JSON list of C-alpha atoms in Angstrom, two decimals:
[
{"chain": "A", "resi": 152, "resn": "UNK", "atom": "CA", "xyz": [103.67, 125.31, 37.07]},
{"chain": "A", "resi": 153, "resn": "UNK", "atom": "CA", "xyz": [100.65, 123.55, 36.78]},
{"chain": "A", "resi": 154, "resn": "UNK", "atom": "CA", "xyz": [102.40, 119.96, 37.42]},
{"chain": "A", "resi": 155, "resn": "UNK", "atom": "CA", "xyz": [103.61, 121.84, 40.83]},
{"chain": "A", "resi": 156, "resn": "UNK", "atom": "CA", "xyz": [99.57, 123.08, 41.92]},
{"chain": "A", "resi": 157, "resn": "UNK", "atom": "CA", "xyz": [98.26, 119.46, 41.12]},
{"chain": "A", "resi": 158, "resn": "UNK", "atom": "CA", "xyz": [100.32, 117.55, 42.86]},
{"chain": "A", "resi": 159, "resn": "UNK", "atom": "CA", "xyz": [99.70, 120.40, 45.51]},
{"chain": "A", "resi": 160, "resn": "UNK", "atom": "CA", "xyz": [96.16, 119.88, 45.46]},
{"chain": "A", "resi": 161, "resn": "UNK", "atom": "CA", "xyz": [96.62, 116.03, 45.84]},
{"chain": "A", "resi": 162, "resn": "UNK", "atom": "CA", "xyz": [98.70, 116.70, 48.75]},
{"chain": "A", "resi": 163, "resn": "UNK", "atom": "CA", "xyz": [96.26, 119.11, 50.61]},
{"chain": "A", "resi": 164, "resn": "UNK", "atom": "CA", "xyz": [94.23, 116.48, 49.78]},
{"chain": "A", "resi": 165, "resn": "UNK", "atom": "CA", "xyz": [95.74, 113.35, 51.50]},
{"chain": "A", "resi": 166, "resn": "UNK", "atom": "CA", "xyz": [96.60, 115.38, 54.58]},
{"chain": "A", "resi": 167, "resn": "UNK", "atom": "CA", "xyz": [93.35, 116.11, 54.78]},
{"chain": "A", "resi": 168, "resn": "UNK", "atom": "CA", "xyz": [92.13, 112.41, 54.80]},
{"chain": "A", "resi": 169, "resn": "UNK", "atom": "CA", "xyz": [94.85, 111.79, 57.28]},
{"chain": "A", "resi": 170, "resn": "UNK", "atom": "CA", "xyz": [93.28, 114.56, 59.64]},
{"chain": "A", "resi": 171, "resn": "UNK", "atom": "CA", "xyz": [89.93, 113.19, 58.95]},
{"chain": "A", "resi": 172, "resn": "UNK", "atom": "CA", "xyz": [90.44, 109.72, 59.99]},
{"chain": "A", "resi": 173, "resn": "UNK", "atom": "CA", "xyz": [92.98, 110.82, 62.95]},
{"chain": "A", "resi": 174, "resn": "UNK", "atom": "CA", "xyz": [90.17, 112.79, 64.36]},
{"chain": "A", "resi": 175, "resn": "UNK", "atom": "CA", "xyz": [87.59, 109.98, 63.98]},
{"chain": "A", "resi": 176, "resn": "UNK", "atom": "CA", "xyz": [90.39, 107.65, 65.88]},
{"chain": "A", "resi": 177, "resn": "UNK", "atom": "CA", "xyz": [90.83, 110.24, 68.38]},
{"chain": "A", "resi": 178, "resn": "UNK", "atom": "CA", "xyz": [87.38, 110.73, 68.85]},
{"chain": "A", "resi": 179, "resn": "UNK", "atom": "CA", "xyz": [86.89, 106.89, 69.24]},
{"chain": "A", "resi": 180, "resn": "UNK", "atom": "CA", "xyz": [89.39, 106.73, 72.07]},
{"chain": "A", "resi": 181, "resn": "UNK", "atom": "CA", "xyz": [87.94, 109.49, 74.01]},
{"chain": "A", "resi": 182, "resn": "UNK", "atom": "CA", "xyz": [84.21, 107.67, 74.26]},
{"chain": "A", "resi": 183, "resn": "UNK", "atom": "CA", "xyz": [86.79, 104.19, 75.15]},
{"chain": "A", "resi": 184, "resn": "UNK", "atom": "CA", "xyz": [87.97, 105.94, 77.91]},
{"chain": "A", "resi": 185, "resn": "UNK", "atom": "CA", "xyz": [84.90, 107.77, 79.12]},
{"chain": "A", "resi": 186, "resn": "UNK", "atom": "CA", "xyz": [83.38, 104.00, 78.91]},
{"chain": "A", "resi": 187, "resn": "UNK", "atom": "CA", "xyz": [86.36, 102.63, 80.61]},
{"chain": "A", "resi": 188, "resn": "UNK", "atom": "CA", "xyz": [85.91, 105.42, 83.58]},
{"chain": "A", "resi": 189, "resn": "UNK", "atom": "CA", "xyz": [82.66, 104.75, 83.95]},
{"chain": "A", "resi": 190, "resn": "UNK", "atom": "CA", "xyz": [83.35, 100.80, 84.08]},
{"chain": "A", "resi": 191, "resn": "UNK", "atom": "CA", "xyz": [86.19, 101.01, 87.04]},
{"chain": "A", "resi": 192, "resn": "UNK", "atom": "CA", "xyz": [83.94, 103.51, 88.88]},
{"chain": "A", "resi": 193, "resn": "UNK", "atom": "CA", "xyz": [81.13, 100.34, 88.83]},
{"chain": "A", "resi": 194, "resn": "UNK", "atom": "CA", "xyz": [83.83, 98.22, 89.67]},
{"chain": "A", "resi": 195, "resn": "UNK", "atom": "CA", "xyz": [85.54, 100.32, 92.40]},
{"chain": "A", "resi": 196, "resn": "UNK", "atom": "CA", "xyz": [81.97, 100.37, 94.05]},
{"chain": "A", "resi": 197, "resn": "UNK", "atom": "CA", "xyz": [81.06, 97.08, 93.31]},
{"chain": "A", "resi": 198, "resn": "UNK", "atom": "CA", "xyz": [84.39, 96.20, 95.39]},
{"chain": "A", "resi": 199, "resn": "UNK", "atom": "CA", "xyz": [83.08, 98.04, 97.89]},
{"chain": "A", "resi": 200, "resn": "UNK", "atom": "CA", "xyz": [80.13, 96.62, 98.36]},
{"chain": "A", "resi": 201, "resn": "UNK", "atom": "CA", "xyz": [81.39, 93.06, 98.34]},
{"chain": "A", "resi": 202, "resn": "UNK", "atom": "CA", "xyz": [84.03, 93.92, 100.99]},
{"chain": "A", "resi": 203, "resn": "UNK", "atom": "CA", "xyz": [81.54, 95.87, 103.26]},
{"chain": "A", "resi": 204, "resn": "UNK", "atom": "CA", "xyz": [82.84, 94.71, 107.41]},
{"chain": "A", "resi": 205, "resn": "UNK", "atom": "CA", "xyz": [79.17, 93.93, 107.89]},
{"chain": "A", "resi": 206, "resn": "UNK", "atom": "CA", "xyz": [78.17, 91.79, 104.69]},
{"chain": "A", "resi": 207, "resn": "UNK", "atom": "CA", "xyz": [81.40, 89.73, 105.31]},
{"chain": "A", "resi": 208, "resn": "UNK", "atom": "CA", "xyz": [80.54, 89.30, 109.22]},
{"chain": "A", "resi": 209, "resn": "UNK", "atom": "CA", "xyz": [76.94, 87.95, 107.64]},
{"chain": "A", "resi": 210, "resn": "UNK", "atom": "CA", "xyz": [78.44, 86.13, 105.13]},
{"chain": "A", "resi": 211, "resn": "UNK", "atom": "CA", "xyz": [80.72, 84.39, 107.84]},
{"chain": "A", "resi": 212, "resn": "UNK", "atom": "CA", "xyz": [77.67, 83.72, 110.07]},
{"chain": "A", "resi": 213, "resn": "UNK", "atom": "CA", "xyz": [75.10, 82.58, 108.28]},
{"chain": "A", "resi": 214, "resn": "UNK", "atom": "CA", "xyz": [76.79, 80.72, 105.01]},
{"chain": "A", "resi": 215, "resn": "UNK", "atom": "CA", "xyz": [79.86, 79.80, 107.08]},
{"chain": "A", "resi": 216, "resn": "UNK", "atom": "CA", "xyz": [78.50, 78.83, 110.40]},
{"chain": "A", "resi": 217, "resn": "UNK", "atom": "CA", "xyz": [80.89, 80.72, 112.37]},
{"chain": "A", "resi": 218, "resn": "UNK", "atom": "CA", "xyz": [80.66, 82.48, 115.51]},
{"chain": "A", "resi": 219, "resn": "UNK", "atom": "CA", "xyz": [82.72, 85.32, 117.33]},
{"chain": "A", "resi": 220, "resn": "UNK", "atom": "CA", "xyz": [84.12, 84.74, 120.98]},
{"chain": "A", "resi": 221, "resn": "UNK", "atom": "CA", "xyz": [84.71, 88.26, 122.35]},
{"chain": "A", "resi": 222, "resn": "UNK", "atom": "CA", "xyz": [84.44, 87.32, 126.33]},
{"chain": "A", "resi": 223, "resn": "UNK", "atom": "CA", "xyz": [86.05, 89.30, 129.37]},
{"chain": "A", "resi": 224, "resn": "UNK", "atom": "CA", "xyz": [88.54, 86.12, 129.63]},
{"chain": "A", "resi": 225, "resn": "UNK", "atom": "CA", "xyz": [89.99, 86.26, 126.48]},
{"chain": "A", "resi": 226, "resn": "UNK", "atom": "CA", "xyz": [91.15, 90.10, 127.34]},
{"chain": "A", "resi": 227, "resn": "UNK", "atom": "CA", "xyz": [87.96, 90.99, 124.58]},
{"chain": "A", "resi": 228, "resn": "UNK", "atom": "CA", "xyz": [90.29, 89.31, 121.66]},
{"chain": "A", "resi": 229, "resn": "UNK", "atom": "CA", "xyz": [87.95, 88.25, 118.64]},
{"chain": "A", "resi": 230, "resn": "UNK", "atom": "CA", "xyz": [88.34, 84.30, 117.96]},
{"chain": "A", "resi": 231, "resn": "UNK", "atom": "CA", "xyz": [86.53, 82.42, 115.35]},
{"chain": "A", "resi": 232, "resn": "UNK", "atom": "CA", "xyz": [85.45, 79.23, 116.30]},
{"chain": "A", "resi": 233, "resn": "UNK", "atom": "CA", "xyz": [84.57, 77.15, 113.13]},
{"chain": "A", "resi": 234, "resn": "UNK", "atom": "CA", "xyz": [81.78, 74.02, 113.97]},
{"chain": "A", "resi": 235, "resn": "UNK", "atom": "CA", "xyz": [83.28, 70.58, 112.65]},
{"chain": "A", "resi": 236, "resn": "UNK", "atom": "CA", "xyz": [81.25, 68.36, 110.39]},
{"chain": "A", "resi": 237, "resn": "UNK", "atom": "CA", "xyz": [80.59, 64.79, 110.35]},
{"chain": "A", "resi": 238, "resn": "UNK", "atom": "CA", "xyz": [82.13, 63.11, 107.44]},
{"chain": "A", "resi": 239, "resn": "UNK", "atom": "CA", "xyz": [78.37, 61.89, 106.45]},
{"chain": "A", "resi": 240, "resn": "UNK", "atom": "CA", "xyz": [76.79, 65.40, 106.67]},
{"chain": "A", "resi": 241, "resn": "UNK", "atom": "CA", "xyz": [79.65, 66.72, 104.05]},
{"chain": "A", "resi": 242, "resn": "UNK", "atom": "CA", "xyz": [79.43, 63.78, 101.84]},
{"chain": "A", "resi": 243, "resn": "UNK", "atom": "CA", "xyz": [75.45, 64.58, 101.85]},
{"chain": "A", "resi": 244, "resn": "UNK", "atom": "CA", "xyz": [76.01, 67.81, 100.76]},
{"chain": "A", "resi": 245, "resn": "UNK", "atom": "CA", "xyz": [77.92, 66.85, 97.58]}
]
């Protein structure tokens, strides 16, 4: 009988060292996915941001020279007209 509690005891024991340490693990993936939330909200907005109509329309203009053709004759369709480089202006710039 006293074989039977002991190796009880030990049991309760190791079950209770498996509970412990699940909970620890399941604690640790909980603040992982509370961080990973947080991280695709930033993300998501950062997106966002970078896709904005008006900071690409900027972008275009001022970084990429272009310009936006909306005139009476072309039925008000938008064309992008792109200014060509000399070949010693680009070779400058590298």
């Amino acid at each position: 009988m006293l074989v039977i509690v002991l190796i009880s005891l030990i049991a309760i024991i190791l079950v209770q060292h498996q509970v412990r340490h699940l909970e620890t693990q399941y604690a640790r993936a909980l603040k992982q996915e509370v961080a990973l939330h947080e991280e695709h909200g930033k993300l998501t907005l950062e997106k966002h941001h970078l896709t904005a109509l008006a900071r690409v329309e900027h972008i275009a203009r001022t970084e990429l020279k272009m310009t936006l053709d909306k005139t009476p004759e072309n039925h008000n369709a938008q064309t992008i007209i792109l200014e060509k480089k000399d070949a010693s202006a680009v070779e400058h710039q590298n």
